[in-house]
Amino acid sequence: MTPAVEDYLKTIFLLSTRGETVTTGALAKELQVSSPSVSAMVKRLADGELVRRGRTLTLTAAGEREALRVVRRHRLLETFLVRALEMPWDEVHEEAEQLEHALSDRLEARIDAALGHPTHDPHGDPIPGAAGRHDESWGQPLAVAPEGCRFAIERVSDRRSDALRYLGERGLRPGVVVEVEEQDPYGGPRWVRVSGERVALAPLLTALIHGRVVRQGA
Amino acid sequence: MTPAVEDYLKTIFLLSTRGETVTTGALAKELQVSSPSVSAMVKRLADGELVRRGRTLTLTAAGEREALRVVRRHRLLETFLVRALEMPWDEVHEEAEQLEHALSDRLEARIDAALGHPTHDPHGDPIPGAAGRHDESWGQPLAVAPEGCRFAIERVSDRRSDALRYLGERGLRPGVVVEVEEQDPYGGPRWVRVSGERVALAPLLTALIHGRVVRQGA
DNA sequence: CGACGATGTTAGCCGTGCCTGACCTCGGCC
DNA sequence: GGCCGAGGTCAGGCACGGCTAACATCGTCG
């Protein structure tokens, strides 16, 4: 399990849970490598029984198991960096990206125990268990929440660290409940109220915030 | 700075501070690779102005700077793993060996601060500062301490993790002062008294323990 | 002095993981 | 039906970091 292989498996897993079709092209774009490189690697993964190559790529049971291990390490590390070292939540993804490949089972277990076996990372992403099944479902994006409802934030995508920082500064974090107000037209912002404060959120941002409607309001 | 390059530079540095002559052969043995591999890598390092190739290998200023950075990360990590995660001191070396290559400057600084800028790792090895000079001197080995003296342990080599565990269980740690008793002949053990308990230490072990004589006893 | 053993280097090879450039294979559209 | 463009794959190459086998070099000792 080289770092490159781990990254490919993890990315295939995350793309598919995100509902995107997993093709060599999508992988190339996501991993920032050329498509011939992806082709070659996917061939190796298929030879190793980790990936099935149809018109869309899928993980075998073994491949998914490995992917989950990587995702688990990644999210445990993010949680640890925020809780134990008070690192800002917009920096931890990048760090974990490196460390996830260097974390031994022994240390992983120790971190897990020190954190009290957390179930979600700082962005609200579920941490796969050391063994067994895993539910990666996303709630609905804030973008589609109806005006006037109360919306409980469950996950905030960590893909854009700058956006994460921006949202964090405005109190938009998992566990927070916001009041959804109007949607300005023509690609304008969505207005929400966060602990009294009125905040305008660009469409790009409301697409990153997922959760569920708590109570239909006025 | 690839992991392999970091390992070579670190090893050259540690071998030379240990007083051993740094040759390609010594590196091959230490790094567990063939000597042609070492030859090739040393050539690359020399091309990169990190190493000088005489009859013995020496680090250039740039090479030593890099080596110190790696050693610093390694020892900070060891300290962190013991202090923050209560990992046993005989396990941390191995973990740090992996993590040292994945630690960003940002995270390094955060760990350093969280530990209160420690000066020594759990084995008593000095942690190089973020910049500037560094003193790697070893005290004298317990093996040569005269009978009847009191001996303050300063460093315990982390090269043999099994020995480290054995010594730790018997209270032989940096900061501890032991009373040196007789040396059995014919390669027999050295007897020492640790907080009242009489302990026999094989020659291999007394060579791993370094420190200084505190007071000449009876 | 000459042979031998230790040490180091050269030559040639392999797997990994990336690249560019060329090709192939579709589906859709004129 | 033929052509175009998008997506995927071959071909060929490169840097890295390792390997074995063979050769060079050197010091020592008979």
XYZ file of C-alpha atoms (C1' of nucleotides) in Angstrom:
496
model
C 0.000 0.000 0.000
C 2.068 2.925 -1.255
C 0.952 6.516 -0.639
C -0.076 6.844 -4.299
C -2.248 3.751 -4.124
C -3.834 4.976 -0.911
C -4.614 8.314 -2.525
C -6.230 6.699 -5.541
C -8.390 4.374 -3.474
C -9.399 7.166 -1.120
C -10.293 9.447 -4.008
C -12.340 6.793 -5.789
C -14.212 6.200 -2.558
C -14.854 9.870 -1.855
C -15.890 10.687 -5.414
C -18.410 7.880 -5.453
C -19.870 8.766 -2.057
C -20.144 12.303 -3.338
C -22.353 10.900 -6.052
C -20.006 11.704 -8.894
C -19.299 9.186 -11.631
C -15.840 7.790 -11.133
C -13.964 7.753 -14.419
C -10.288 8.001 -15.208
C -10.908 11.582 -16.251
C -12.542 12.481 -12.971
C -9.670 10.910 -11.092
C -7.112 12.735 -13.192
C -8.777 16.035 -12.444
C -9.183 15.315 -8.756
C -5.649 14.027 -8.249
C -4.081 16.608 -10.529
C -2.284 14.091 -12.695
C -2.494 13.272 -16.402
C -5.026 10.741 -17.593
C -2.442 8.309 -18.941
C -0.994 8.229 -15.430
C -4.423 7.407 -14.055
C -4.913 4.758 -16.731
C -1.695 3.031 -15.720
C -2.414 3.194 -12.018
C -5.975 1.974 -12.424
C -4.608 -0.955 -14.386
C -2.321 -1.805 -11.489
C -5.185 -1.440 -9.031
C -7.361 -3.715 -11.173
C -4.544 -6.272 -11.352
C -4.367 -6.110 -7.573
C -8.092 -6.793 -7.256
C -8.730 -3.447 -5.623
C -10.734 -1.834 -8.415
C -13.153 -3.072 -11.082
C -12.953 -1.391 -14.464
C -16.312 -1.026 -16.123
C -17.500 2.109 -17.857
C -17.253 3.508 -14.388
C -14.698 2.510 -11.775
C -15.813 0.757 -8.610
C -13.910 -0.491 -5.603
C -13.819 -4.195 -4.832
C -14.487 -5.250 -1.250
C -10.728 -5.253 -0.613
C -10.357 -1.850 -2.257
C -13.136 -0.336 -0.220
C -11.685 -1.762 2.972
C -8.367 -0.092 2.226
C -10.054 3.163 1.247
C -11.975 3.204 4.516
C -8.774 2.665 6.452
C -7.222 5.687 4.799
C -10.316 7.826 5.314
C -10.411 6.750 8.939
C -6.811 7.738 9.503
C -7.373 11.034 7.724
C -10.391 12.012 9.781
C -8.950 10.815 13.058
C -5.900 12.953 12.378
C -8.024 15.992 11.556
C -9.931 15.537 14.775
C -6.741 15.106 16.736
C -5.066 18.162 15.266
C -8.049 20.336 16.112
C -8.732 18.933 19.564
C -5.237 18.201 20.858
C -3.202 20.870 19.116
C -5.903 23.472 18.583
C -5.034 23.783 14.945
C -7.567 25.831 12.930
C -10.068 23.632 11.141
C -9.149 25.017 7.749
C -5.538 23.829 8.090
C -5.999 20.280 9.268
C -7.074 18.731 5.990
C -3.809 19.570 4.318
C -1.773 18.253 7.245
C -3.765 15.046 7.473
C -3.236 14.530 3.764
C 0.441 13.960 4.502
C 0.229 12.250 7.857
C -2.422 9.697 6.876
C 0.235 7.786 4.944
C 2.643 7.636 7.874
C 0.277 6.614 10.663
C 0.798 3.130 12.113
C -2.073 1.012 13.379
C -0.639 1.306 16.848
C -0.585 5.093 16.816
C -3.978 5.263 15.135
C -5.448 3.217 17.973
C -3.807 5.406 20.560
C -5.125 8.601 18.992
C -8.578 7.081 18.675
C -8.567 6.180 22.372
C -7.167 9.563 23.455
C -10.052 11.260 21.640
C -12.619 8.921 23.185
C -13.399 7.125 19.910
C -14.880 10.077 18.065
C -17.542 9.427 15.426
C -17.159 12.632 13.430
C -14.283 14.885 12.459
C -14.273 18.682 12.846
C -16.056 19.148 9.517
C -18.797 16.744 10.529
C -17.542 13.940 8.307
C -18.165 10.510 9.829
C -15.089 8.582 10.919
C -15.198 4.979 9.685
C -14.920 2.423 12.464
C -11.812 0.293 12.809
C -13.871 -2.502 11.256
C -17.292 -2.942 9.756
C -19.741 -0.898 7.793
C -19.803 2.816 7.320
C -22.415 5.393 6.416
C -21.091 8.275 4.368
C -24.441 9.868 3.576
C -24.633 13.604 3.224
C -27.674 15.555 4.353
C -29.143 18.088 1.966
C -27.133 21.153 0.955
C -28.059 24.466 2.535
C -28.495 25.715 -1.020
C -31.827 23.934 -1.331
C -33.221 24.559 2.163
C -36.514 26.486 1.907
C -36.752 30.065 3.094
C -38.027 30.423 6.624
C -36.836 27.076 7.912
C -34.339 26.280 10.592
C -31.402 24.324 9.270
C -29.064 22.188 11.374
C -25.549 22.107 9.931
C -24.131 18.589 9.934
C -21.204 18.737 7.559
C -19.105 21.441 5.956
C -17.001 20.283 3.033
C -13.286 20.598 3.690
C -12.374 20.809 0.024
C -11.893 24.565 -0.018
C -9.782 25.535 2.940
C -10.253 29.263 2.321
C -14.037 28.865 2.356
C -13.762 26.783 5.490
C -11.916 29.539 7.257
C -14.427 32.098 6.065
C -17.354 30.014 7.281
C -15.675 29.191 10.577
C -15.147 32.861 11.315
C -18.885 33.384 10.885
C -19.858 30.567 13.192
C -21.034 28.212 10.475
C -19.937 24.880 11.903
C -21.431 21.415 12.316
C -23.852 21.366 15.235
C -24.951 24.944 14.671
C -28.558 25.681 13.723
C -29.171 28.610 11.394
C -32.341 30.349 10.306
C -32.682 30.338 6.555
C -33.861 33.610 5.054
C -34.244 34.818 1.516
C -32.333 33.803 -1.567
C -31.303 36.794 -3.645
C -31.989 36.266 -7.364
C -29.569 36.097 -10.296
C -26.917 34.016 -8.502
C -26.952 36.299 -5.499
C -26.350 35.232 -1.919
C -28.500 33.191 0.376
C -29.173 35.044 3.619
C -29.027 33.170 6.895
C -29.160 34.172 10.532
C -26.461 32.674 12.775
C -26.990 33.313 16.486
C -28.708 36.572 15.626
C -26.243 37.780 13.003
C -27.399 38.086 9.430
C -24.895 36.559 6.993
C -24.884 36.485 3.203
C -23.589 33.284 1.663
C -22.523 32.965 -1.967
C -23.936 29.962 -3.886
C -20.513 28.340 -3.788
C -20.679 28.408 -0.002
C -24.242 27.147 0.422
C -23.253 24.178 -1.730
C -20.531 23.277 0.765
C -22.809 23.254 3.807
C -24.911 20.154 4.355
C -27.412 19.281 7.039
C -31.125 18.947 7.502
C -34.160 21.081 8.059
C -35.108 21.053 11.699
C -38.427 22.818 11.744
C -40.417 24.443 9.002
C -40.685 28.112 10.049
C -43.103 30.931 9.319
C 14.047 16.658 0.085
C 12.684 13.152 -0.389
C 12.324 10.766 2.571
C 15.316 8.771 1.331
C 17.521 11.863 1.175
C 16.393 12.870 4.651
C 17.256 9.436 5.973
C 20.718 9.491 4.453
C 21.519 12.952 5.785
C 20.173 12.114 9.219
C 22.149 8.892 9.344
C 25.383 10.553 8.254
C 24.865 13.141 10.958
C 24.080 10.639 13.695
C 26.921 8.291 12.776
C 29.427 11.104 12.872
C 28.184 12.484 16.195
C 28.417 8.948 17.500
C 32.094 9.130 16.646
C 31.967 6.471 13.970
C 33.711 6.951 10.654
C 31.125 7.636 7.998
C 31.829 5.513 4.937
C 29.539 4.124 2.280
C 29.864 0.758 3.974
C 28.803 2.113 7.343
C 25.824 3.812 5.723
C 24.842 0.649 3.880
C 24.893 -1.306 7.109
C 23.014 1.340 9.060
C 20.361 1.926 6.415
C 20.059 -1.737 5.486
C 20.646 -1.196 1.791
C 23.323 -2.446 -0.596
C 26.531 -0.486 -0.990
C 25.987 0.271 -4.685
C 22.719 1.912 -3.667
C 24.585 4.009 -1.145
C 27.230 4.864 -3.726
C 24.590 6.154 -6.105
C 22.752 8.154 -3.472
C 25.943 9.669 -2.074
C 26.805 10.751 -5.588
C 23.465 12.507 -5.851
C 23.944 14.108 -2.457
C 27.419 15.288 -3.465
C 26.016 16.719 -6.707
C 23.451 18.552 -4.611
C 26.168 20.067 -2.395
C 24.858 18.316 0.679
C 27.767 15.920 1.232
C 31.518 16.005 0.635
C 33.124 12.783 -0.531
C 36.594 12.294 0.874
C 37.822 9.017 2.253
C 35.184 9.699 4.823
C 31.857 11.384 4.142
C 31.070 14.731 5.716
C 28.052 16.970 5.540
C 28.316 20.397 3.983
C 26.760 23.304 5.877
C 23.574 22.864 3.842
C 23.587 19.120 4.460
C 24.024 19.535 8.178
C 21.251 22.091 8.294
C 18.876 19.644 6.647
C 20.039 16.801 8.877
C 19.382 18.900 11.964
C 15.899 19.706 10.735
C 15.120 16.023 10.401
C 16.625 15.169 13.784
C 14.642 18.000 15.327
C 11.393 16.718 13.881
C 12.222 13.188 14.959
C 12.949 14.098 18.550
C 10.057 16.521 18.867
C 7.771 13.763 17.672
C 9.219 11.265 20.143
C 8.695 13.734 22.934
C 5.172 14.467 21.794
C 4.206 10.820 21.499
C 5.418 10.095 25.025
C 4.044 13.219 26.660
C 0.783 13.763 24.797
C -0.201 10.209 23.913
C 1.598 8.358 26.699
C 3.185 6.014 24.255
C 5.894 3.781 25.783
C 9.375 5.166 25.212
C 10.523 2.041 23.416
C 7.888 2.452 20.699
C 8.246 6.107 19.817
C 11.460 5.877 17.829
C 9.906 3.614 15.243
C 6.819 5.819 14.908
C 8.852 8.998 14.629
C 10.930 7.353 11.919
C 7.848 7.446 9.703
C 6.240 10.669 10.834
C 9.389 12.800 10.629
C 9.037 12.802 6.845
C 5.416 13.959 6.898
C 5.637 16.770 9.437
C 5.073 20.280 8.097
C 6.856 23.312 9.529
C 3.524 24.590 10.730
C 2.693 21.437 12.660
C 6.231 21.147 13.962
C 5.969 24.630 15.423
C 2.635 23.828 16.991
C 3.929 20.660 18.616
C 7.019 22.479 19.845
C 4.866 25.158 21.435
C 2.420 22.657 22.939
C 5.345 20.908 24.636
C 6.775 24.187 25.913
C 9.820 24.112 23.621
C 11.459 21.010 25.073
C 15.253 20.706 24.939
C 15.541 16.931 25.257
C 13.535 13.960 24.052
C 12.462 11.024 26.260
C 15.805 9.261 25.761
C 17.716 12.349 26.803
C 18.785 13.231 23.280
C 19.038 16.993 22.741
C 16.476 18.510 20.385
C 18.119 20.853 17.863
C 16.683 24.368 17.925
C 14.618 25.636 15.022
C 17.738 27.540 13.981
C 21.333 27.829 15.067
C 23.950 25.631 16.613
C 23.507 22.326 18.338
C 25.471 20.276 20.847
C 25.151 16.541 20.344
C 27.812 15.494 22.873
C 27.357 12.268 24.729
C 28.492 11.846 28.318
C 30.554 8.818 29.208
C 29.027 5.334 28.952
C 27.993 3.621 32.160
C 30.289 0.801 31.055
C 33.365 2.776 32.075
C 32.062 4.395 35.263
C 34.262 3.347 38.198
C 32.931 1.077 40.905
C 31.583 2.893 43.913
C 30.606 6.093 42.139
C 27.238 7.643 41.670
C 26.283 7.967 38.029
C 23.683 10.372 36.655
C 21.982 8.967 33.556
C 21.686 11.589 30.831
C 20.959 9.615 27.688
C 19.830 6.106 26.850
C 20.363 5.087 23.269
C 17.114 4.409 21.434
C 18.719 2.106 18.885
C 17.564 -1.116 20.512
C 13.912 -0.781 21.351
C 13.842 -4.098 23.247
C 16.722 -2.972 25.462
C 14.982 0.344 25.979
C 11.903 -1.382 27.245
C 13.973 -3.607 29.530
C 15.823 -0.632 30.973
C 12.683 1.423 31.369
C 11.030 -1.316 33.372
C 13.972 -1.216 35.765
C 13.850 2.525 36.220
C 16.964 3.280 34.176
C 15.959 6.561 32.553
C 17.552 9.951 31.926
C 17.548 12.011 35.121
C 17.940 8.990 37.355
C 21.072 8.621 39.486
C 22.354 5.092 40.077
C 25.039 3.731 42.372
C 27.651 1.837 40.437
C 28.755 -1.397 42.021
C 31.032 -4.207 40.902
C 31.751 -5.383 37.382
C 31.644 -9.172 37.111
C 34.585 -10.554 35.121
C 34.647 -12.450 31.822
C 32.020 -10.326 30.098
C 29.654 -10.622 33.018
C 27.198 -7.965 34.126
C 27.809 -4.629 35.744
C 25.849 -4.311 39.002
C 24.109 -1.060 39.799
C 21.696 0.056 42.467
C 18.597 1.918 41.265
C 16.514 3.438 44.047
C 17.609 0.657 46.373
C 17.168 -2.232 43.934
C 20.229 -4.132 42.789
C 20.215 -4.646 39.016
C 22.600 -6.604 36.791
C 23.303 -5.032 33.431
C 24.864 -6.908 30.514
C 27.760 -5.138 28.752
C 25.491 -4.446 25.792
C 23.237 -2.481 28.098
C 25.899 -0.482 29.945
C 27.153 0.641 26.532
C 23.750 2.139 25.751
C 23.547 4.222 28.923
C 25.440 7.498 28.949
C 25.817 10.150 31.604
C 28.364 11.411 34.061
C 29.836 10.550 37.416
C 28.237 12.687 40.085
C 30.277 11.928 43.162
C 33.126 9.496 43.758
C 31.792 7.089 46.416
C 33.419 4.841 49.037
C 57.062 -7.917 -4.671
C 52.891 -10.071 -5.297
C 48.628 -12.095 -3.815
C 44.648 -11.651 -1.122
C 40.719 -9.587 1.340
C 38.106 -5.509 2.268
C 35.933 -1.733 0.409
C 33.920 0.958 -3.171
C 32.339 1.850 -7.831
C 30.544 0.778 -12.470
C 27.255 -1.487 -15.369
C 22.967 -3.047 -16.112
C 18.441 -4.050 -14.415
C 13.696 -3.476 -12.121
C 9.319 -1.365 -10.133
C 6.870 2.888 -9.057
C 4.715 6.893 -10.506
C 4.774 10.552 -13.169
C 5.084 12.924 -18.024
C 4.041 14.050 -23.372
C 2.518 12.783 -27.791
C 0.064 9.809 -30.718
C -3.712 6.776 -31.412
C -8.216 4.626 -30.933
C -13.059 4.482 -30.115
C -17.009 6.200 -29.293
C -21.465 9.308 -29.689
C -23.609 12.963 -31.901
C -24.443 16.042 -35.593
C -24.429 17.854 -40.195
C -22.748 8.089 -43.946
C -18.870 10.699 -42.686
C -16.692 13.753 -39.666
C -15.570 15.874 -35.288
C -14.563 16.055 -30.548
C -14.166 13.912 -25.954
C -12.459 10.465 -23.346
C -9.421 6.678 -22.707
C -5.221 4.012 -23.766
C -0.444 2.895 -25.974
C 4.235 4.038 -26.666
C 8.117 5.799 -25.053
C 10.719 8.449 -21.550
C 12.364 10.154 -17.089
C 13.714 10.487 -12.021
C 14.015 7.963 -7.943
C 15.651 4.335 -5.140
C 16.551 0.014 -4.835
C 19.012 -4.663 -6.575
C 23.051 -8.165 -8.356
C 27.280 -9.132 -10.684
C 31.547 -7.719 -12.030
C 35.476 -4.750 -11.719
C 38.778 -1.483 -9.509
C 41.522 -0.005 -5.711
C 44.035 -0.260 -1.745
C 46.403 -1.928 2.426
C 48.419 -5.587 4.534
C 50.926 -9.602 5.028
C 53.628 -13.506 3.535
